[in-house]
């Protein structure tokens, strides 16, 4: 058994090993810490010799092209760096031969010591009382500036069974002066020299997670978010592969993401030598942070890894890692409930009678969690007013929420409520009382979006007031689910904590969530930000599920879900069946497709179910019952995307249970021209000599086939099994070994 973290004192080489990859770095003669290698090779038995031969050519200027493990402005000035510090050098410290150039932007970190521990945590991580499934080794390398008593600790946590590394940095100012940070990355990761393509999400509201693939050329390709949430347009995750050499199940895939829900940036840098590095951390163009003497800052995590099993291999590693180490454990068990949300049924036309009626209809069809969306609080008749006044509107609910919740509970469902805690409408009691509590610059315009402003979570009193309102709601009502929304981007980001707001806002949100989850262990939170604007490994450490997009049109949603699943697991991907004629796009999509798409994740119903005829309600009931039979495979199984919508034809997903005895096959046709024949999609990871019984939602037996046959020849071509005419566009089939 080889240690996951190894240090060879003679060569001063660190090697981190996972089951199928390694990551190595070395301390040079003067304490410089340089990257040596990162690759998808089981390094347990591999010798790593003569590593100097892999040093970058020292082109142009001393040190500029060196593979600094954590490049700082000082050692590197002509390329991108991870960290820029500003020291307010005092004139009294000058030697005779020095002029007073103020301040000093020069940091050169050198090795001091290292330590190996177990289960250390990055900044902003939350455990919620959960102990890790398996203890994980953590390497901490301490570096210090050549002159100033400024310390950087580089952390590496290794998850060997999933080939995943997590990095973060802790900075400590042990000088006697305040030090300003102008750029701070959680990590810089070097890739072996090659020609690469980058796959990333390039979306928008209503089109989240839809991806593009682009070649990386010499220079810097930055991805940035400046909205104060994680973002709709981009998401802090990436997949990189040698140009043209990737398939769903084969090819080298480098993957990564960041656990941070605020302004972030990822910079993909290709040097003139073709050396490739990725810097990931706080968005740096508006960033500044001051570390006073004795102060430390620990960054969130940069997560990354490499595998040889294509895009699906990367996804599966991240999905398992999320389930095993990141997502909170719900007090209500490992499976997410079928949810009803009335937003698209009533919008702001909220009434007690309607909610009761919806609840009864929802319970009868098998819904397990009933969530009341926007419009329940004092004065909220439209999006123009009341955000910030988190008390129940007595003109709608004269006796508060209790009678509704009691009925929902009597019907056998849990109760959930929508909140948007970071926001305030100018037309609200909160704003009238505290107009100074919003992000703004004195004397300057306060730009509204959706008629709302953002509270200054840099202020402790604001965070405490919002926490207290949510605490009261939970204390007085049997609420076990919050839909936590955030519906605008920041504009005038003037805060009591100045530029630190980029970090402090996220800290405020996480802090409130962490306190509520601790005090109310039966609470689950869904992350929503005008759809999928706040999805990342940081929020998913608090929220059991996310609202993937406001776009509930199944034919659009297929693309969104394909992209989402590249990085995030279906077990946290909330997806609703809504009206036949979709409210966002106006397109009519039949019920089969709407369910087949929504059943790929955490199923929700968002239709005005009271308006449906009895036979349609029966269809909902039957499909929800079918979903409950297959959801343990969908939410907890391993995913194989057999075909992606953006490649044309169909999107085909296969989920496989851990014991491989059950599987769900889900196909949605996105282009169906007459005469167009889809392939018999070959299934993956079944037991070759087991016989699988194929059934549908009626429990009709569709046939019995060996796992080997299904993997070699694919799903049979009968229409019932997933071969389509123009009028049949989707199918979900359960496979169970007999
Ligand atoms: C945006 C969300 O994404 C919707 O689902 C809904 O909750 C509205 N906000 C309510 O204002």
PDB file of N, CA and C in Angstrom, residues 228 387-389 420-449 451-463 465-466 488-498 501 505:
ATOM      1  N   UNK A 228     -22.116  38.701  -8.185  1.00  0.00           N
ATOM      2  CA  UNK A 228     -22.246  38.427  -6.758  1.00  0.00           C
ATOM      3  C   UNK A 228     -22.882  37.067  -6.483  1.00  0.00           C
ATOM      4  N   UNK A 387     -40.153  42.659  -0.610  1.00  0.00           N
ATOM      5  CA  UNK A 387     -38.959  41.864  -0.295  1.00  0.00           C
ATOM      6  C   UNK A 387     -38.270  42.480   0.916  1.00  0.00           C
ATOM      7  N   UNK A 388     -37.951  41.686   1.866  1.00  0.00           N
ATOM      8  CA  UNK A 388     -37.327  42.176   3.093  1.00  0.00           C
ATOM      9  C   UNK A 388     -38.264  42.071   4.289  1.00  0.00           C
ATOM     10  N   UNK A 389     -39.586  42.041   4.009  1.00  0.00           N
ATOM     11  CA  UNK A 389     -40.570  41.970   5.106  1.00  0.00           C
ATOM     12  C   UNK A 389     -41.029  40.522   5.265  1.00  0.00           C
ATOM     13  N   UNK A 420     -36.172  35.055  -0.321  1.00  0.00           N
ATOM     14  CA  UNK A 420     -35.079  35.701  -1.076  1.00  0.00           C
ATOM     15  C   UNK A 420     -34.341  36.636  -0.117  1.00  0.00           C
ATOM     16  N   UNK A 421     -33.595  36.076   0.834  1.00  0.00           N
ATOM     17  CA  UNK A 421     -33.135  36.829   2.002  1.00  0.00           C
ATOM     18  C   UNK A 421     -32.135  37.948   1.731  1.00  0.00           C
ATOM     19  N   UNK A 422     -31.439  37.922   0.610  1.00  0.00           N
ATOM     20  CA  UNK A 422     -30.404  38.939   0.381  1.00  0.00           C
ATOM     21  C   UNK A 422     -30.971  40.224  -0.205  1.00  0.00           C
ATOM     22  N   UNK A 423     -32.281  40.254  -0.464  1.00  0.00           N
ATOM     23  CA  UNK A 423     -32.851  41.339  -1.261  1.00  0.00           C
ATOM     24  C   UNK A 423     -33.843  42.191  -0.485  1.00  0.00           C
ATOM     25  N   UNK A 424     -34.084  43.380  -1.032  1.00  0.00           N
ATOM     26  CA  UNK A 424     -35.095  44.270  -0.468  1.00  0.00           C
ATOM     27  C   UNK A 424     -35.696  45.094  -1.619  1.00  0.00           C
ATOM     28  N   UNK A 425     -37.022  45.263  -1.565  1.00  0.00           N
ATOM     29  CA  UNK A 425     -37.658  46.224  -2.481  1.00  0.00           C
ATOM     30  C   UNK A 425     -37.640  47.582  -1.806  1.00  0.00           C
ATOM     31  N   UNK A 426     -37.379  48.668  -2.528  1.00  0.00           N
ATOM     32  CA  UNK A 426     -37.502  49.995  -1.909  1.00  0.00           C
ATOM     33  C   UNK A 426     -38.892  50.202  -1.306  1.00  0.00           C
ATOM     34  N   UNK A 427     -39.912  49.584  -1.927  1.00  0.00           N
ATOM     35  CA  UNK A 427     -41.256  49.642  -1.342  1.00  0.00           C
ATOM     36  C   UNK A 427     -41.404  48.487  -0.336  1.00  0.00           C
ATOM     37  N   UNK A 428     -40.804  48.687   0.824  1.00  0.00           N
ATOM     38  CA  UNK A 428     -40.893  47.674   1.892  1.00  0.00           C
ATOM     39  C   UNK A 428     -40.649  48.379   3.222  1.00  0.00           C
ATOM     40  N   UNK A 429     -41.153  47.795   4.280  1.00  0.00           N
ATOM     41  CA  UNK A 429     -40.915  48.386   5.608  1.00  0.00           C
ATOM     42  C   UNK A 429     -39.433  48.332   5.955  1.00  0.00           C
ATOM     43  N   UNK A 430     -38.781  47.245   5.534  1.00  0.00           N
ATOM     44  CA  UNK A 430     -37.350  47.116   5.865  1.00  0.00           C
ATOM     45  C   UNK A 430     -36.559  48.278   5.268  1.00  0.00           C
ATOM     46  N   UNK A 431     -36.847  48.590   3.996  1.00  0.00           N
ATOM     47  CA  UNK A 431     -36.093  49.664   3.335  1.00  0.00           C
ATOM     48  C   UNK A 431     -36.478  51.032   3.891  1.00  0.00           C
ATOM     49  N   UNK A 432     -37.769  51.194   4.187  1.00  0.00           N
ATOM     50  CA  UNK A 432     -38.188  52.494   4.742  1.00  0.00           C
ATOM     51  C   UNK A 432     -37.489  52.731   6.087  1.00  0.00           C
ATOM     52  N   UNK A 433     -37.281  51.656   6.841  1.00  0.00           N
ATOM     53  CA  UNK A 433     -36.622  51.806   8.142  1.00  0.00           C
ATOM     54  C   UNK A 433     -35.103  51.926   8.002  1.00  0.00           C
ATOM     55  N   UNK A 434     -34.548  51.161   7.063  1.00  0.00           N
ATOM     56  CA  UNK A 434     -33.079  51.123   6.948  1.00  0.00           C
ATOM     57  C   UNK A 434     -32.628  51.344   5.495  1.00  0.00           C
ATOM     58  N   UNK A 435     -32.842  52.533   4.948  1.00  0.00           N
ATOM     59  CA  UNK A 435     -32.431  52.754   3.552  1.00  0.00           C
ATOM     60  C   UNK A 435     -30.918  52.681   3.357  1.00  0.00           C
ATOM     61  N   UNK A 436     -30.192  52.739   4.455  1.00  0.00           N
ATOM     62  CA  UNK A 436     -28.722  52.681   4.370  1.00  0.00           C
ATOM     63  C   UNK A 436     -28.208  51.238   4.368  1.00  0.00           C
ATOM     64  N   UNK A 437     -29.084  50.252   4.466  1.00  0.00           N
ATOM     65  CA  UNK A 437     -28.641  48.866   4.575  1.00  0.00           C
ATOM     66  C   UNK A 437     -28.331  48.203   3.226  1.00  0.00           C
ATOM     67  N   UNK A 438     -28.522  48.934   2.126  1.00  0.00           N
ATOM     68  CA  UNK A 438     -28.297  48.302   0.824  1.00  0.00           C
ATOM     69  C   UNK A 438     -26.915  48.651   0.282  1.00  0.00           C
ATOM     70  N   UNK A 439     -26.446  47.825  -0.624  1.00  0.00           N
ATOM     71  CA  UNK A 439     -25.200  48.149  -1.326  1.00  0.00           C
ATOM     72  C   UNK A 439     -25.446  49.415  -2.147  1.00  0.00           C
ATOM     73  N   UNK A 440     -24.634  50.416  -1.959  1.00  0.00           N
ATOM     74  CA  UNK A 440     -24.796  51.662  -2.711  1.00  0.00           C
ATOM     75  C   UNK A 440     -23.550  52.519  -2.498  1.00  0.00           C
ATOM     76  N   UNK A 441     -23.391  53.505  -3.366  1.00  0.00           N
ATOM     77  CA  UNK A 441     -22.368  54.520  -3.151  1.00  0.00           C
ATOM     78  C   UNK A 441     -23.081  55.828  -2.832  1.00  0.00           C
ATOM     79  N   UNK A 442     -22.736  56.474  -1.722  1.00  0.00           N
ATOM     80  CA  UNK A 442     -23.428  57.709  -1.344  1.00  0.00           C
ATOM     81  C   UNK A 442     -23.429  58.728  -2.482  1.00  0.00           C
ATOM     82  N   UNK A 443     -24.609  59.298  -2.698  1.00  0.00           N
ATOM     83  CA  UNK A 443     -24.727  60.339  -3.718  1.00  0.00           C
ATOM     84  C   UNK A 443     -24.824  59.809  -5.135  1.00  0.00           C
ATOM     85  N   UNK A 444     -24.815  58.506  -5.297  1.00  0.00           N
ATOM     86  CA  UNK A 444     -24.841  57.920  -6.639  1.00  0.00           C
ATOM     87  C   UNK A 444     -26.142  57.139  -6.843  1.00  0.00           C
ATOM     88  N   UNK A 445     -26.501  56.862  -8.098  1.00  0.00           N
ATOM     89  CA  UNK A 445     -27.755  56.138  -8.347  1.00  0.00           C
ATOM     90  C   UNK A 445     -27.745  54.745  -7.711  1.00  0.00           C
ATOM     91  N   UNK A 446     -28.944  54.273  -7.376  1.00  0.00           N
ATOM     92  CA  UNK A 446     -29.101  52.895  -6.888  1.00  0.00           C
ATOM     93  C   UNK A 446     -29.893  52.143  -7.957  1.00  0.00           C
ATOM     94  N   UNK A 447     -29.225  51.425  -8.790  1.00  0.00           N
ATOM     95  CA  UNK A 447     -29.887  50.759  -9.906  1.00  0.00           C
ATOM     96  C   UNK A 447     -30.730  49.589  -9.402  1.00  0.00           C
ATOM     97  N   UNK A 448     -31.983  49.585  -9.816  1.00  0.00           N
ATOM     98  CA  UNK A 448     -32.849  48.472  -9.423  1.00  0.00           C
ATOM     99  C   UNK A 448     -32.938  47.457 -10.557  1.00  0.00           C
ATOM    100  N   UNK A 449     -32.991  46.208 -10.188  1.00  0.00           N
ATOM    101  CA  UNK A 449     -33.313  45.160 -11.150  1.00  0.00           C
ATOM    102  C   UNK A 449     -34.461  44.381 -10.537  1.00  0.00           C
ATOM    103  N   UNK A 451     -36.983  45.588  -9.634  1.00  0.00           N
ATOM    104  CA  UNK A 451     -37.423  46.522  -8.588  1.00  0.00           C
ATOM    105  C   UNK A 451     -36.764  46.229  -7.243  1.00  0.00           C
ATOM    106  N   UNK A 452     -35.607  45.634  -7.238  1.00  0.00           N
ATOM    107  CA  UNK A 452     -35.012  45.299  -5.953  1.00  0.00           C
ATOM    108  C   UNK A 452     -33.556  45.722  -5.849  1.00  0.00           C
ATOM    109  N   UNK A 453     -33.125  45.893  -4.600  1.00  0.00           N
ATOM    110  CA  UNK A 453     -31.747  46.244  -4.274  1.00  0.00           C
ATOM    111  C   UNK A 453     -31.162  45.121  -3.422  1.00  0.00           C
ATOM    112  N   UNK A 454     -29.831  45.123  -3.290  1.00  0.00           N
ATOM    113  CA  UNK A 454     -29.167  44.047  -2.546  1.00  0.00           C
ATOM    114  C   UNK A 454     -28.742  44.571  -1.178  1.00  0.00           C
ATOM    115  N   UNK A 455     -29.064  43.796  -0.154  1.00  0.00           N
ATOM    116  CA  UNK A 455     -28.653  44.182   1.202  1.00  0.00           C
ATOM    117  C   UNK A 455     -27.144  44.066   1.348  1.00  0.00           C
ATOM    118  N   UNK A 456     -26.597  44.913   2.199  1.00  0.00           N
ATOM    119  CA  UNK A 456     -25.151  44.908   2.416  1.00  0.00           C
ATOM    120  C   UNK A 456     -24.796  43.839   3.458  1.00  0.00           C
ATOM    121  N   UNK A 457     -24.466  42.649   2.957  1.00  0.00           N
ATOM    122  CA  UNK A 457     -24.100  41.561   3.858  1.00  0.00           C
ATOM    123  C   UNK A 457     -22.679  41.726   4.410  1.00  0.00           C
ATOM    124  N   UNK A 458     -22.036  42.824   4.044  1.00  0.00           N
ATOM    125  CA  UNK A 458     -20.772  43.155   4.704  1.00  0.00           C
ATOM    126  C   UNK A 458     -21.014  43.667   6.122  1.00  0.00           C
ATOM    127  N   UNK A 459     -22.262  44.079   6.404  1.00  0.00           N
ATOM    128  CA  UNK A 459     -22.605  44.609   7.732  1.00  0.00           C
ATOM    129  C   UNK A 459     -23.139  43.482   8.613  1.00  0.00           C
ATOM    130  N   UNK A 460     -22.556  43.388   9.768  1.00  0.00           N
ATOM    131  CA  UNK A 460     -22.982  42.344  10.703  1.00  0.00           C
ATOM    132  C   UNK A 460     -24.438  42.530  11.131  1.00  0.00           C
ATOM    133  N   UNK A 461     -24.864  43.815  11.356  1.00  0.00           N
ATOM    134  CA  UNK A 461     -26.245  44.036  11.816  1.00  0.00           C
ATOM    135  C   UNK A 461     -27.260  43.596  10.771  1.00  0.00           C
ATOM    136  N   UNK A 462     -26.923  43.759   9.492  1.00  0.00           N
ATOM    137  CA  UNK A 462     -27.839  43.340   8.428  1.00  0.00           C
ATOM    138  C   UNK A 462     -27.960  41.813   8.412  1.00  0.00           C
ATOM    139  N   UNK A 463     -26.830  41.150   8.461  1.00  0.00           N
ATOM    140  CA  UNK A 463     -26.836  39.679   8.455  1.00  0.00           C
ATOM    141  C   UNK A 463     -27.621  39.156   9.663  1.00  0.00           C
ATOM    142  N   UNK A 465     -30.019  40.675  11.322  1.00  0.00           N
ATOM    143  CA  UNK A 465     -31.454  40.959  11.187  1.00  0.00           C
ATOM    144  C   UNK A 465     -32.120  39.944  10.258  1.00  0.00           C
ATOM    145  N   UNK A 466     -31.445  39.616   9.170  1.00  0.00           N
ATOM    146  CA  UNK A 466     -32.025  38.654   8.219  1.00  0.00           C
ATOM    147  C   UNK A 466     -32.051  37.253   8.843  1.00  0.00           C
ATOM    148  N   UNK A 488     -31.098  38.962  -8.742  1.00  0.00           N
ATOM    149  CA  UNK A 488     -30.485  40.035  -9.516  1.00  0.00           C
ATOM    150  C   UNK A 488     -28.961  39.998  -9.350  1.00  0.00           C
ATOM    151  N   UNK A 489     -28.310  40.653 -10.295  1.00  0.00           N
ATOM    152  CA  UNK A 489     -26.869  40.843 -10.211  1.00  0.00           C
ATOM    153  C   UNK A 489     -26.580  42.159  -9.503  1.00  0.00           C
ATOM    154  N   UNK A 490     -25.398  42.268  -8.995  1.00  0.00           N
ATOM    155  CA  UNK A 490     -25.003  43.489  -8.311  1.00  0.00           C
ATOM    156  C   UNK A 490     -24.683  44.591  -9.328  1.00  0.00           C
ATOM    157  N   UNK A 491     -24.962  45.823  -8.933  1.00  0.00           N
ATOM    158  CA  UNK A 491     -24.481  46.954  -9.752  1.00  0.00           C
ATOM    159  C   UNK A 491     -23.566  47.821  -8.889  1.00  0.00           C
ATOM    160  N   UNK A 492     -24.127  48.753  -8.099  1.00  0.00           N
ATOM    161  CA  UNK A 492     -23.258  49.632  -7.309  1.00  0.00           C
ATOM    162  C   UNK A 492     -22.891  48.882  -6.028  1.00  0.00           C
ATOM    163  N   UNK A 493     -21.683  48.312  -6.007  1.00  0.00           N
ATOM    164  CA  UNK A 493     -21.327  47.402  -4.910  1.00  0.00           C
ATOM    165  C   UNK A 493     -20.670  48.139  -3.743  1.00  0.00           C
ATOM    166  N   UNK A 494     -21.190  49.312  -3.409  1.00  0.00           N
ATOM    167  CA  UNK A 494     -20.636  50.051  -2.276  1.00  0.00           C
ATOM    168  C   UNK A 494     -21.065  49.406  -0.970  1.00  0.00           C
ATOM    169  N   UNK A 495     -20.076  49.022  -0.168  1.00  0.00           N
ATOM    170  CA  UNK A 495     -20.365  48.275   1.062  1.00  0.00           C
ATOM    171  C   UNK A 495     -19.566  48.851   2.215  1.00  0.00           C
ATOM    172  N   UNK A 496     -20.057  48.584   3.411  1.00  0.00           N
ATOM    173  CA  UNK A 496     -19.311  48.978   4.604  1.00  0.00           C
ATOM    174  C   UNK A 496     -17.937  48.318   4.642  1.00  0.00           C
ATOM    175  N   UNK A 497     -17.797  47.194   3.966  1.00  0.00           N
ATOM    176  CA  UNK A 497     -16.486  46.507   3.976  1.00  0.00           C
ATOM    177  C   UNK A 497     -15.740  46.722   2.653  1.00  0.00           C
ATOM    178  N   UNK A 498     -16.175  47.730   1.894  1.00  0.00           N
ATOM    179  CA  UNK A 498     -15.533  48.106   0.634  1.00  0.00           C
ATOM    180  C   UNK A 498     -15.346  46.906  -0.292  1.00  0.00           C
ATOM    181  N   UNK A 501     -16.493  43.086  -0.047  1.00  0.00           N
ATOM    182  CA  UNK A 501     -17.867  42.612  -0.183  1.00  0.00           C
ATOM    183  C   UNK A 501     -17.942  41.386  -1.097  1.00  0.00           C
ATOM    184  N   UNK A 505     -20.031  38.915   1.137  1.00  0.00           N
ATOM    185  CA  UNK A 505     -21.431  38.623   0.837  1.00  0.00           C
ATOM    186  C   UNK A 505     -21.668  37.106   0.880  1.00  0.00           C
TER     187      UNK A 505
END
